């Protein structure tokens, strides 16, 4: 990652970058060149394979690294972690008038209660931050939202959310680190990672 790149970020074991994206185009071909540069194999596309749940994994030549990406609106976010499983989610910030309906349907009752206690506009914003956090963790785990948004619970802490309970398949809440940032005006992104034990990054069961 070039130093002082305004379209890139490094935090903990994770490096990420965001780039223009046209709706409807495949994301993987856009992610590959950046991953190749970060892995030091520019000019040679890194080998990627997908497990039964569709999650991408780097090939054996890059053991110890993990990659993930997400797109929304006109941006693609790509993340690479060393010694950790990483999930990335990016959301275009638009009006979500059905936020509370979705929260009551897909989030835990406690999360929905926390959102319901906020003014309407604030609830919409916090809903997106919560959705983004949940999806990043679930993408790192490997099953995505199909695993169940209600199987991990966050508690409001100021403007952010802290993971306070989760299904044992996700490990313990303290295992996870989340980083929330705005890659561009009108967008919100979240990176979630869990450090791998002994450098081994195994697919989720």
mmCIF file of N, CA and C in Angstrom, residues 34-170:
data_model
loop_
_atom_site.group_PDB
_atom_site.id
_atom_site.type_symbol
_atom_site.label_atom_id
_atom_site.label_comp_id
_atom_site.label_asym_id
_atom_site.label_seq_id
_atom_site.Cartn_x
_atom_site.Cartn_y
_atom_site.Cartn_z
ATOM 1 N N UNK A 34 -5.342 -5.259 -6.857
ATOM 2 C CA UNK A 34 -4.906 -4.657 -5.598
ATOM 3 C C UNK A 34 -4.323 -5.718 -4.671
ATOM 4 N N UNK A 35 -4.975 -6.871 -4.570
ATOM 5 C CA UNK A 35 -4.452 -7.942 -3.725
ATOM 6 C C UNK A 35 -3.074 -8.383 -4.204
ATOM 7 N N UNK A 36 -2.897 -8.459 -5.520
ATOM 8 C CA UNK A 36 -1.604 -8.871 -6.071
ATOM 9 C C UNK A 36 -0.502 -7.890 -5.657
ATOM 10 N N UNK A 37 -0.793 -6.607 -5.734
ATOM 11 C CA UNK A 37 0.209 -5.604 -5.334
ATOM 12 C C UNK A 37 0.536 -5.726 -3.853
ATOM 13 N N UNK A 38 -0.495 -5.872 -3.026
ATOM 14 C CA UNK A 38 -0.276 -5.965 -1.585
ATOM 15 C C UNK A 38 0.490 -7.221 -1.193
ATOM 16 N N UNK A 39 0.299 -8.281 -1.953
ATOM 17 C CA UNK A 39 0.979 -9.551 -1.671
ATOM 18 C C UNK A 39 2.363 -9.615 -2.325
ATOM 19 N N UNK A 40 2.706 -8.586 -3.077
ATOM 20 C CA UNK A 40 4.023 -8.557 -3.712
ATOM 21 C C UNK A 40 4.133 -9.433 -4.929
ATOM 22 N N UNK A 41 3.013 -9.682 -5.584
ATOM 23 C CA UNK A 41 3.027 -10.519 -6.788
ATOM 24 C C UNK A 41 2.377 -9.757 -7.941
ATOM 25 N N UNK A 42 2.625 -8.460 -8.002
ATOM 26 C CA UNK A 42 2.028 -7.640 -9.059
ATOM 27 C C UNK A 42 2.314 -8.248 -10.428
ATOM 28 N N UNK A 43 1.303 -8.292 -11.251
ATOM 29 C CA UNK A 43 1.447 -8.898 -12.571
ATOM 30 C C UNK A 43 1.029 -10.349 -12.585
ATOM 31 N N UNK A 44 0.859 -10.925 -11.403
ATOM 32 C CA UNK A 44 0.420 -12.308 -11.285
ATOM 33 C C UNK A 44 -0.792 -12.350 -10.365
ATOM 34 N N UNK A 45 -1.943 -12.610 -10.927
ATOM 35 C CA UNK A 45 -3.162 -12.624 -10.126
ATOM 36 C C UNK A 45 -3.068 -13.686 -9.045
ATOM 37 N N UNK A 46 -3.323 -13.342 -7.789
ATOM 38 C CA UNK A 46 -3.265 -14.358 -6.720
ATOM 39 C C UNK A 46 -4.370 -15.379 -6.900
ATOM 40 N N UNK A 47 -4.048 -16.622 -6.576
ATOM 41 C CA UNK A 47 -5.051 -17.668 -6.675
ATOM 42 C C UNK A 47 -6.123 -17.499 -5.619
ATOM 43 N N UNK A 48 -7.364 -17.585 -6.022
ATOM 44 C CA UNK A 48 -8.495 -17.492 -5.108
ATOM 45 C C UNK A 48 -9.417 -18.672 -5.327
ATOM 46 N N UNK A 49 -9.975 -19.178 -4.250
ATOM 47 C CA UNK A 49 -10.988 -20.222 -4.372
ATOM 48 C C UNK A 49 -12.118 -19.885 -3.409
ATOM 49 N N UNK A 50 -13.284 -20.418 -3.673
ATOM 50 C CA UNK A 50 -14.448 -20.151 -2.835
ATOM 51 C C UNK A 50 -14.928 -21.442 -2.184
ATOM 52 N N UNK A 51 -15.288 -21.327 -0.908
ATOM 53 C CA UNK A 51 -15.770 -22.502 -0.195
ATOM 54 C C UNK A 51 -17.250 -22.727 -0.497
ATOM 55 N N UNK A 52 -17.854 -23.690 0.177
ATOM 56 C CA UNK A 52 -19.239 -24.049 -0.104
ATOM 57 C C UNK A 52 -20.224 -22.932 0.175
ATOM 58 N N UNK A 53 -19.814 -21.953 0.977
ATOM 59 C CA UNK A 53 -20.686 -20.833 1.285
ATOM 60 C C UNK A 53 -20.409 -19.617 0.398
ATOM 61 N N UNK A 54 -19.465 -19.764 -0.526
ATOM 62 C CA UNK A 54 -19.149 -18.688 -1.453
ATOM 63 C C UNK A 54 -18.109 -17.703 -0.967
ATOM 64 N N UNK A 55 -17.525 -17.965 0.220
ATOM 65 C CA UNK A 55 -16.527 -17.023 0.736
ATOM 66 C C UNK A 55 -15.200 -17.211 0.018
ATOM 67 N N UNK A 56 -14.543 -16.107 -0.396
ATOM 68 C CA UNK A 56 -13.244 -16.236 -1.062
ATOM 69 C C UNK A 56 -12.122 -16.554 -0.079
ATOM 70 N N UNK A 57 -11.146 -17.330 -0.565
ATOM 71 C CA UNK A 57 -9.941 -17.647 0.195
ATOM 72 C C UNK A 57 -8.754 -17.561 -0.751
ATOM 73 N N UNK A 58 -7.615 -17.112 -0.229
ATOM 74 C CA UNK A 58 -6.380 -17.108 -1.000
ATOM 75 C C UNK A 58 -5.802 -18.515 -1.035
ATOM 76 N N UNK A 59 -5.053 -18.813 -2.080
ATOM 77 C CA UNK A 59 -4.520 -20.162 -2.238
ATOM 78 C C UNK A 59 -3.385 -20.442 -1.247
ATOM 79 N N UNK A 60 -2.895 -21.672 -1.273
ATOM 80 C CA UNK A 60 -1.889 -22.122 -0.304
ATOM 81 C C UNK A 60 -0.592 -21.329 -0.384
ATOM 82 N N UNK A 61 -0.311 -20.716 -1.528
ATOM 83 C CA UNK A 61 0.913 -19.930 -1.672
ATOM 84 C C UNK A 61 0.885 -18.687 -0.788
ATOM 85 N N UNK A 62 -0.307 -18.327 -0.318
ATOM 86 C CA UNK A 62 -0.435 -17.148 0.543
ATOM 87 C C UNK A 62 -1.075 -17.522 1.876
ATOM 88 N N UNK A 63 -0.649 -18.661 2.396
ATOM 89 C CA UNK A 63 -1.146 -19.113 3.694
ATOM 90 C C UNK A 63 -0.841 -18.057 4.748
ATOM 91 N N UNK A 64 -1.786 -17.850 5.640
ATOM 92 C CA UNK A 64 -1.611 -16.846 6.672
ATOM 93 C C UNK A 64 -2.225 -15.514 6.313
ATOM 94 N N UNK A 65 -2.656 -15.359 5.056
ATOM 95 C CA UNK A 65 -3.346 -14.146 4.633
ATOM 96 C C UNK A 65 -4.820 -14.459 4.385
ATOM 97 N N UNK A 66 -5.641 -13.443 4.528
ATOM 98 C CA UNK A 66 -7.069 -13.606 4.285
ATOM 99 C C UNK A 66 -7.573 -12.349 3.583
ATOM 100 N N UNK A 67 -8.525 -12.517 2.673
ATOM 101 C CA UNK A 67 -9.040 -11.387 1.902
ATOM 102 C C UNK A 67 -10.561 -11.369 1.932
ATOM 103 N N UNK A 68 -11.104 -10.177 1.775
ATOM 104 C CA UNK A 68 -12.550 -10.014 1.720
ATOM 105 C C UNK A 68 -12.844 -8.704 0.999
ATOM 106 N N UNK A 69 -14.039 -8.587 0.439
ATOM 107 C CA UNK A 69 -14.403 -7.331 -0.219
ATOM 108 C C UNK A 69 -15.902 -7.127 -0.167
ATOM 109 N N UNK A 70 -16.295 -5.888 -0.468
ATOM 110 C CA UNK A 70 -17.699 -5.505 -0.406
ATOM 111 C C UNK A 70 -17.907 -4.322 -1.344
ATOM 112 N N UNK A 71 -19.083 -4.220 -1.929
ATOM 113 C CA UNK A 71 -19.369 -3.065 -2.776
ATOM 114 C C UNK A 71 -20.765 -2.538 -2.486
ATOM 115 N N UNK A 72 -20.911 -1.249 -2.685
ATOM 116 C CA UNK A 72 -22.201 -0.580 -2.505
ATOM 117 C C UNK A 72 -22.136 0.732 -3.261
ATOM 118 N N UNK A 73 -23.232 1.131 -3.883
ATOM 119 C CA UNK A 73 -23.207 2.364 -4.652
ATOM 120 C C UNK A 73 -22.148 2.306 -5.731
ATOM 121 N N UNK A 74 -21.201 3.227 -5.671
ATOM 122 C CA UNK A 74 -20.155 3.293 -6.694
ATOM 123 C C UNK A 74 -18.762 3.070 -6.119
ATOM 124 N N UNK A 75 -18.686 2.347 -4.988
ATOM 125 C CA UNK A 75 -17.387 2.040 -4.386
ATOM 126 C C UNK A 75 -17.239 0.557 -4.089
ATOM 127 N N UNK A 76 -16.011 0.073 -4.259
ATOM 128 C CA UNK A 76 -15.628 -1.280 -3.882
ATOM 129 C C UNK A 76 -14.582 -1.174 -2.782
ATOM 130 N N UNK A 77 -14.774 -1.905 -1.693
ATOM 131 C CA UNK A 77 -13.822 -1.958 -0.581
ATOM 132 C C UNK A 77 -13.171 -3.336 -0.578
ATOM 133 N N UNK A 78 -11.842 -3.377 -0.589
ATOM 134 C CA UNK A 78 -11.086 -4.633 -0.577
ATOM 135 C C UNK A 78 -10.176 -4.646 0.646
ATOM 136 N N UNK A 79 -10.159 -5.761 1.364
ATOM 137 C CA UNK A 79 -9.351 -5.858 2.587
ATOM 138 C C UNK A 79 -8.455 -7.091 2.541
ATOM 139 N N UNK A 80 -7.282 -6.950 3.119
ATOM 140 C CA UNK A 80 -6.317 -8.047 3.222
ATOM 141 C C UNK A 80 -5.786 -8.073 4.648
ATOM 142 N N UNK A 81 -5.799 -9.237 5.276
ATOM 143 C CA UNK A 81 -5.307 -9.372 6.651
ATOM 144 C C UNK A 81 -4.204 -10.419 6.703
ATOM 145 N N UNK A 82 -3.260 -10.197 7.587
ATOM 146 C CA UNK A 82 -2.201 -11.177 7.818
ATOM 147 C C UNK A 82 -2.377 -11.757 9.206
ATOM 148 N N UNK A 83 -2.544 -13.076 9.287
ATOM 149 C CA UNK A 83 -2.705 -13.736 10.574
ATOM 150 C C UNK A 83 -4.059 -13.520 11.201
ATOM 151 N N UNK A 84 -5.054 -13.170 10.403
ATOM 152 C CA UNK A 84 -6.390 -12.933 10.933
ATOM 153 C C UNK A 84 -7.422 -13.230 9.853
ATOM 154 N N UNK A 85 -8.628 -13.553 10.286
ATOM 155 C CA UNK A 85 -9.759 -13.651 9.358
ATOM 156 C C UNK A 85 -10.427 -12.292 9.340
ATOM 157 N N UNK A 86 -10.702 -11.788 8.135
ATOM 158 C CA UNK A 86 -11.222 -10.439 8.006
ATOM 159 C C UNK A 86 -12.541 -10.427 7.238
ATOM 160 N N UNK A 87 -13.413 -9.526 7.648
ATOM 161 C CA UNK A 87 -14.656 -9.282 6.924
ATOM 162 C C UNK A 87 -14.762 -7.799 6.655
ATOM 163 N N UNK A 88 -15.270 -7.447 5.484
ATOM 164 C CA UNK A 88 -15.407 -6.048 5.105
ATOM 165 C C UNK A 88 -16.829 -5.786 4.638
ATOM 166 N N UNK A 89 -17.372 -4.649 5.045
ATOM 167 C CA UNK A 89 -18.672 -4.241 4.534
ATOM 168 C C UNK A 89 -18.665 -2.740 4.300
ATOM 169 N N UNK A 90 -19.237 -2.331 3.182
ATOM 170 C CA UNK A 90 -19.374 -0.918 2.869
ATOM 171 C C UNK A 90 -20.828 -0.655 2.513
ATOM 172 N N UNK A 91 -21.333 0.470 2.943
ATOM 173 C CA UNK A 91 -22.728 0.817 2.705
ATOM 174 C C UNK A 91 -22.828 2.251 2.186
ATOM 175 N N UNK A 92 -23.596 2.416 1.105
ATOM 176 C CA UNK A 92 -23.928 3.744 0.616
ATOM 177 C C UNK A 92 -25.026 4.304 1.505
ATOM 178 N N UNK A 93 -24.821 5.502 2.023
ATOM 179 C CA UNK A 93 -25.762 6.085 2.973
ATOM 180 C C UNK A 93 -26.924 6.728 2.226
ATOM 181 N N UNK A 94 -28.067 6.100 2.311
ATOM 182 C CA UNK A 94 -29.281 6.582 1.678
ATOM 183 C C UNK A 94 -30.411 6.492 2.700
ATOM 184 N N UNK A 95 -31.526 7.106 2.376
ATOM 185 C CA UNK A 95 -32.669 7.051 3.286
ATOM 186 C C UNK A 95 -33.150 5.611 3.420
ATOM 187 N N UNK A 96 -33.428 5.198 4.637
ATOM 188 C CA UNK A 96 -33.935 3.853 4.911
ATOM 189 C C UNK A 96 -35.190 3.965 5.779
ATOM 190 N N UNK A 97 -36.313 4.324 5.165
ATOM 191 C CA UNK A 97 -37.545 4.533 5.933
ATOM 192 C C UNK A 97 -38.068 3.281 6.618
ATOM 193 N N UNK A 98 -37.624 2.105 6.146
ATOM 194 C CA UNK A 98 -38.079 0.849 6.757
ATOM 195 C C UNK A 98 -37.051 0.282 7.728
ATOM 196 N N UNK A 99 -36.156 1.128 8.232
ATOM 197 C CA UNK A 99 -35.082 0.650 9.109
ATOM 198 C C UNK A 99 -35.627 -0.070 10.330
ATOM 199 N N UNK A 100 -36.626 0.500 10.994
ATOM 200 C CA UNK A 100 -37.140 -0.123 12.213
ATOM 201 C C UNK A 100 -37.863 -1.429 11.918
ATOM 202 N N UNK A 101 -38.530 -1.505 10.770
ATOM 203 C CA UNK A 101 -39.180 -2.766 10.391
ATOM 204 C C UNK A 101 -38.144 -3.859 10.215
ATOM 205 N N UNK A 102 -37.045 -3.521 9.548
ATOM 206 C CA UNK A 102 -35.969 -4.492 9.348
ATOM 207 C C UNK A 102 -35.297 -4.852 10.670
ATOM 208 N N UNK A 103 -35.098 -3.856 11.537
ATOM 209 C CA UNK A 103 -34.466 -4.113 12.835
ATOM 210 C C UNK A 103 -35.286 -5.093 13.659
ATOM 211 N N UNK A 104 -36.600 -4.904 13.685
ATOM 212 C CA UNK A 104 -37.463 -5.798 14.466
ATOM 213 C C UNK A 104 -37.490 -7.205 13.887
ATOM 214 N N UNK A 105 -37.293 -7.296 12.574
ATOM 215 C CA UNK A 105 -37.350 -8.608 11.920
ATOM 216 C C UNK A 105 -36.033 -9.373 12.018
ATOM 217 N N UNK A 106 -34.910 -8.649 11.867
ATOM 218 C CA UNK A 106 -33.632 -9.345 11.724
ATOM 219 C C UNK A 106 -32.671 -9.183 12.903
ATOM 220 N N UNK A 107 -32.815 -8.127 13.712
ATOM 221 C CA UNK A 107 -31.907 -7.919 14.827
ATOM 222 C C UNK A 107 -32.471 -8.573 16.090
ATOM 223 N N UNK A 108 -31.692 -8.526 17.160
ATOM 224 C CA UNK A 108 -32.190 -9.069 18.426
ATOM 225 C C UNK A 108 -33.194 -8.083 19.024
ATOM 226 N N UNK A 109 -34.080 -8.538 19.895
ATOM 227 C CA UNK A 109 -35.030 -7.622 20.528
ATOM 228 C C UNK A 109 -34.336 -6.470 21.258
ATOM 229 N N UNK A 110 -33.213 -6.761 21.924
ATOM 230 C CA UNK A 110 -32.488 -5.716 22.643
ATOM 231 C C UNK A 110 -31.960 -4.653 21.689
ATOM 232 N N UNK A 111 -31.421 -5.072 20.543
ATOM 233 C CA UNK A 111 -30.916 -4.114 19.563
ATOM 234 C C UNK A 111 -32.060 -3.258 19.009
ATOM 235 N N UNK A 112 -33.181 -3.905 18.711
ATOM 236 C CA UNK A 112 -34.335 -3.165 18.195
ATOM 237 C C UNK A 112 -34.841 -2.155 19.220
ATOM 238 N N UNK A 113 -34.813 -2.520 20.492
ATOM 239 C CA UNK A 113 -35.237 -1.601 21.551
ATOM 240 C C UNK A 113 -34.315 -0.385 21.620
ATOM 241 N N UNK A 114 -33.021 -0.624 21.491
ATOM 242 C CA UNK A 114 -32.080 0.491 21.536
ATOM 243 C C UNK A 114 -32.319 1.461 20.383
ATOM 244 N N UNK A 115 -32.593 0.929 19.207
ATOM 245 C CA UNK A 115 -32.860 1.783 18.056
ATOM 246 C C UNK A 115 -34.181 2.527 18.211
ATOM 247 N N UNK A 116 -35.190 1.837 18.731
ATOM 248 C CA UNK A 116 -36.517 2.443 18.881
ATOM 249 C C UNK A 116 -36.503 3.611 19.858
ATOM 250 N N UNK A 117 -35.542 3.640 20.755
ATOM 251 C CA UNK A 117 -35.465 4.714 21.754
ATOM 252 C C UNK A 117 -34.856 5.991 21.184
ATOM 253 N N UNK A 118 -34.376 5.940 19.927
ATOM 254 C CA UNK A 118 -33.728 7.098 19.311
ATOM 255 C C UNK A 118 -34.700 7.880 18.433
ATOM 256 N N UNK A 119 -34.436 9.168 18.208
ATOM 257 C CA UNK A 119 -35.213 9.919 17.225
ATOM 258 C C UNK A 119 -35.096 9.264 15.850
ATOM 259 N N UNK A 120 -36.080 9.472 14.986
ATOM 260 C CA UNK A 120 -36.138 8.763 13.705
ATOM 261 C C UNK A 120 -34.851 8.862 12.901
ATOM 262 N N UNK A 121 -34.348 10.098 12.676
ATOM 263 C CA UNK A 121 -33.151 10.265 11.854
ATOM 264 C C UNK A 121 -31.939 9.584 12.474
ATOM 265 N N UNK A 122 -31.813 9.708 13.779
ATOM 266 C CA UNK A 122 -30.688 9.068 14.456
ATOM 267 C C UNK A 122 -30.796 7.551 14.377
ATOM 268 N N UNK A 123 -32.019 7.033 14.463
ATOM 269 C CA UNK A 123 -32.220 5.580 14.400
ATOM 270 C C UNK A 123 -31.805 5.040 13.039
ATOM 271 N N UNK A 124 -32.107 5.779 11.962
ATOM 272 C CA UNK A 124 -31.710 5.343 10.622
ATOM 273 C C UNK A 124 -30.190 5.235 10.518
ATOM 274 N N UNK A 125 -29.499 6.269 11.004
ATOM 275 C CA UNK A 125 -28.036 6.275 10.931
ATOM 276 C C UNK A 125 -27.435 5.140 11.752
ATOM 277 N N UNK A 126 -27.944 4.955 12.952
ATOM 278 C CA UNK A 126 -27.411 3.908 13.825
ATOM 279 C C UNK A 126 -27.758 2.518 13.296
ATOM 280 N N UNK A 127 -28.907 2.396 12.618
ATOM 281 C CA UNK A 127 -29.278 1.126 11.995
ATOM 282 C C UNK A 127 -28.220 0.712 10.975
ATOM 283 N N UNK A 128 -27.802 1.655 10.138
ATOM 284 C CA UNK A 128 -26.800 1.342 9.116
ATOM 285 C C UNK A 128 -25.483 0.941 9.764
ATOM 286 N N UNK A 129 -25.084 1.645 10.809
ATOM 287 C CA UNK A 129 -23.834 1.313 11.492
ATOM 288 C C UNK A 129 -23.894 -0.090 12.097
ATOM 289 N N UNK A 130 -25.065 -0.455 12.624
ATOM 290 C CA UNK A 130 -25.219 -1.779 13.219
ATOM 291 C C UNK A 130 -25.233 -2.855 12.149
ATOM 292 N N UNK A 131 -25.970 -2.617 11.080
ATOM 293 C CA UNK A 131 -26.019 -3.593 9.983
ATOM 294 C C UNK A 131 -24.620 -3.830 9.424
ATOM 295 N N UNK A 132 -23.886 -2.752 9.209
ATOM 296 C CA UNK A 132 -22.537 -2.828 8.655
ATOM 297 C C UNK A 132 -21.623 -3.637 9.577
ATOM 298 N N UNK A 133 -21.722 -3.407 10.885
ATOM 299 C CA UNK A 133 -20.902 -4.135 11.849
ATOM 300 C C UNK A 133 -21.237 -5.623 11.838
ATOM 301 N N UNK A 134 -22.515 -5.932 11.849
ATOM 302 C CA UNK A 134 -22.935 -7.339 11.850
ATOM 303 C C UNK A 134 -22.457 -8.050 10.587
ATOM 304 N N UNK A 135 -22.662 -7.392 9.441
ATOM 305 C CA UNK A 135 -22.281 -8.054 8.198
ATOM 306 C C UNK A 135 -20.777 -8.271 8.111
ATOM 307 N N UNK A 136 -19.977 -7.311 8.586
ATOM 308 C CA UNK A 136 -18.523 -7.476 8.551
ATOM 309 C C UNK A 136 -18.087 -8.684 9.378
ATOM 310 N N UNK A 137 -18.639 -8.846 10.575
ATOM 311 C CA UNK A 137 -18.299 -9.998 11.416
ATOM 312 C C UNK A 137 -18.725 -11.295 10.745
ATOM 313 N N UNK A 138 -19.928 -11.324 10.213
ATOM 314 C CA UNK A 138 -20.441 -12.558 9.613
ATOM 315 C C UNK A 138 -19.698 -12.915 8.329
ATOM 316 N N UNK A 139 -19.230 -11.919 7.599
ATOM 317 C CA UNK A 139 -18.432 -12.203 6.405
ATOM 318 C C UNK A 139 -17.061 -12.737 6.798
ATOM 319 N N UNK A 140 -16.506 -12.231 7.887
ATOM 320 C CA UNK A 140 -15.236 -12.775 8.364
ATOM 321 C C UNK A 140 -15.420 -14.227 8.795
ATOM 322 N N UNK A 141 -16.500 -14.491 9.479
ATOM 323 C CA UNK A 141 -16.792 -15.852 9.926
ATOM 324 C C UNK A 141 -16.907 -16.802 8.747
ATOM 325 N N UNK A 142 -17.551 -16.333 7.678
ATOM 326 C CA UNK A 142 -17.600 -17.139 6.481
ATOM 327 C C UNK A 142 -18.976 -17.470 5.950
ATOM 328 N N UNK A 143 -20.019 -17.214 6.729
ATOM 329 C CA UNK A 143 -21.356 -17.565 6.284
ATOM 330 C C UNK A 143 -22.169 -16.365 5.821
ATOM 331 N N UNK A 144 -21.705 -15.159 6.149
ATOM 332 C CA UNK A 144 -22.459 -13.978 5.785
ATOM 333 C C UNK A 144 -23.767 -13.898 6.553
ATOM 334 N N UNK A 145 -24.680 -13.061 6.074
ATOM 335 C CA UNK A 145 -25.924 -12.855 6.816
ATOM 336 C C UNK A 145 -26.812 -14.092 6.816
ATOM 337 N N UNK A 146 -26.506 -15.062 5.966
ATOM 338 C CA UNK A 146 -27.269 -16.314 5.990
ATOM 339 C C UNK A 146 -27.110 -17.035 7.328
ATOM 340 N N UNK A 147 -26.020 -16.750 8.041
ATOM 341 C CA UNK A 147 -25.796 -17.365 9.350
ATOM 342 C C UNK A 147 -26.833 -16.880 10.357
ATOM 343 N N UNK A 148 -27.299 -15.638 10.171
ATOM 344 C CA UNK A 148 -28.317 -15.081 11.064
ATOM 345 C C UNK A 148 -27.850 -13.819 11.747
ATOM 346 N N UNK A 149 -28.452 -12.693 11.384
ATOM 347 C CA UNK A 149 -28.078 -11.430 11.999
ATOM 348 C C UNK A 149 -28.399 -11.391 13.488
ATOM 349 N N UNK A 150 -29.344 -12.234 13.899
ATOM 350 C CA UNK A 150 -29.745 -12.254 15.307
ATOM 351 C C UNK A 150 -28.815 -13.088 16.176
ATOM 352 N N UNK A 151 -27.822 -13.748 15.563
ATOM 353 C CA UNK A 151 -26.946 -14.632 16.320
ATOM 354 C C UNK A 151 -25.711 -13.924 16.864
ATOM 355 N N UNK A 152 -25.707 -12.601 16.751
ATOM 356 C CA UNK A 152 -24.698 -11.781 17.428
ATOM 357 C C UNK A 152 -25.388 -10.487 17.843
ATOM 358 N N UNK A 153 -25.029 -10.016 19.030
ATOM 359 C CA UNK A 153 -25.734 -8.869 19.608
ATOM 360 C C UNK A 153 -24.757 -7.775 19.987
ATOM 361 N N UNK A 154 -25.141 -6.542 19.640
ATOM 362 C CA UNK A 154 -24.326 -5.372 19.929
ATOM 363 C C UNK A 154 -25.043 -4.465 20.920
ATOM 364 N N UNK A 155 -24.257 -3.747 21.693
ATOM 365 C CA UNK A 155 -24.774 -2.755 22.626
ATOM 366 C C UNK A 155 -24.260 -1.384 22.209
ATOM 367 N N UNK A 156 -25.154 -0.376 22.229
ATOM 368 C CA UNK A 156 -24.761 0.973 21.837
ATOM 369 C C UNK A 156 -23.753 1.545 22.818
ATOM 370 N N UNK A 157 -22.681 2.103 22.287
ATOM 371 C CA UNK A 157 -21.658 2.781 23.079
ATOM 372 C C UNK A 157 -21.388 4.113 22.391
ATOM 373 N N UNK A 158 -22.029 5.179 22.862
ATOM 374 C CA UNK A 158 -21.890 6.455 22.177
ATOM 375 C C UNK A 158 -22.489 6.350 20.783
ATOM 376 N N UNK A 159 -21.715 6.723 19.773
ATOM 377 C CA UNK A 159 -22.183 6.649 18.390
ATOM 378 C C UNK A 159 -21.923 5.290 17.755
ATOM 379 N N UNK A 160 -21.195 4.428 18.435
ATOM 380 C CA UNK A 160 -20.813 3.137 17.871
ATOM 381 C C UNK A 160 -21.510 1.991 18.587
ATOM 382 N N UNK A 161 -21.220 0.802 18.104
ATOM 383 C CA UNK A 161 -21.777 -0.426 18.667
ATOM 384 C C UNK A 161 -20.644 -1.337 19.103
ATOM 385 N N UNK A 162 -20.826 -2.006 20.222
ATOM 386 C CA UNK A 162 -19.835 -2.953 20.740
ATOM 387 C C UNK A 162 -20.438 -4.347 20.763
ATOM 388 N N UNK A 163 -19.727 -5.310 20.215
ATOM 389 C CA UNK A 163 -20.197 -6.692 20.231
ATOM 390 C C UNK A 163 -20.156 -7.216 21.661
ATOM 391 N N UNK A 164 -21.304 -7.627 22.180
ATOM 392 C CA UNK A 164 -21.372 -8.050 23.582
ATOM 393 C C UNK A 164 -21.848 -9.483 23.759
ATOM 394 N N UNK A 165 -22.385 -10.104 22.722
ATOM 395 C CA UNK A 165 -22.822 -11.501 22.819
ATOM 396 C C UNK A 165 -22.857 -12.085 21.417
ATOM 397 N N UNK A 166 -22.557 -13.376 21.311
ATOM 398 C CA UNK A 166 -22.619 -14.001 19.993
ATOM 399 C C UNK A 166 -22.700 -15.515 20.118
ATOM 400 N N UNK A 167 -23.149 -16.134 19.057
ATOM 401 C CA UNK A 167 -23.212 -17.580 18.968
ATOM 402 C C UNK A 167 -21.810 -18.154 19.182
ATOM 403 N N UNK A 168 -21.671 -19.275 19.890
ATOM 404 C CA UNK A 168 -20.340 -19.857 20.116
ATOM 405 C C UNK A 168 -19.558 -20.130 18.831
ATOM 406 N N UNK A 169 -20.263 -20.343 17.728
ATOM 407 C CA UNK A 169 -19.566 -20.589 16.467
ATOM 408 C C UNK A 169 -18.744 -19.390 16.020
ATOM 409 N N UNK A 170 -19.076 -18.220 16.546
ATOM 410 C CA UNK A 170 -18.342 -17.012 16.206
ATOM 411 C C UNK A 170 -17.188 -16.751 17.171
#
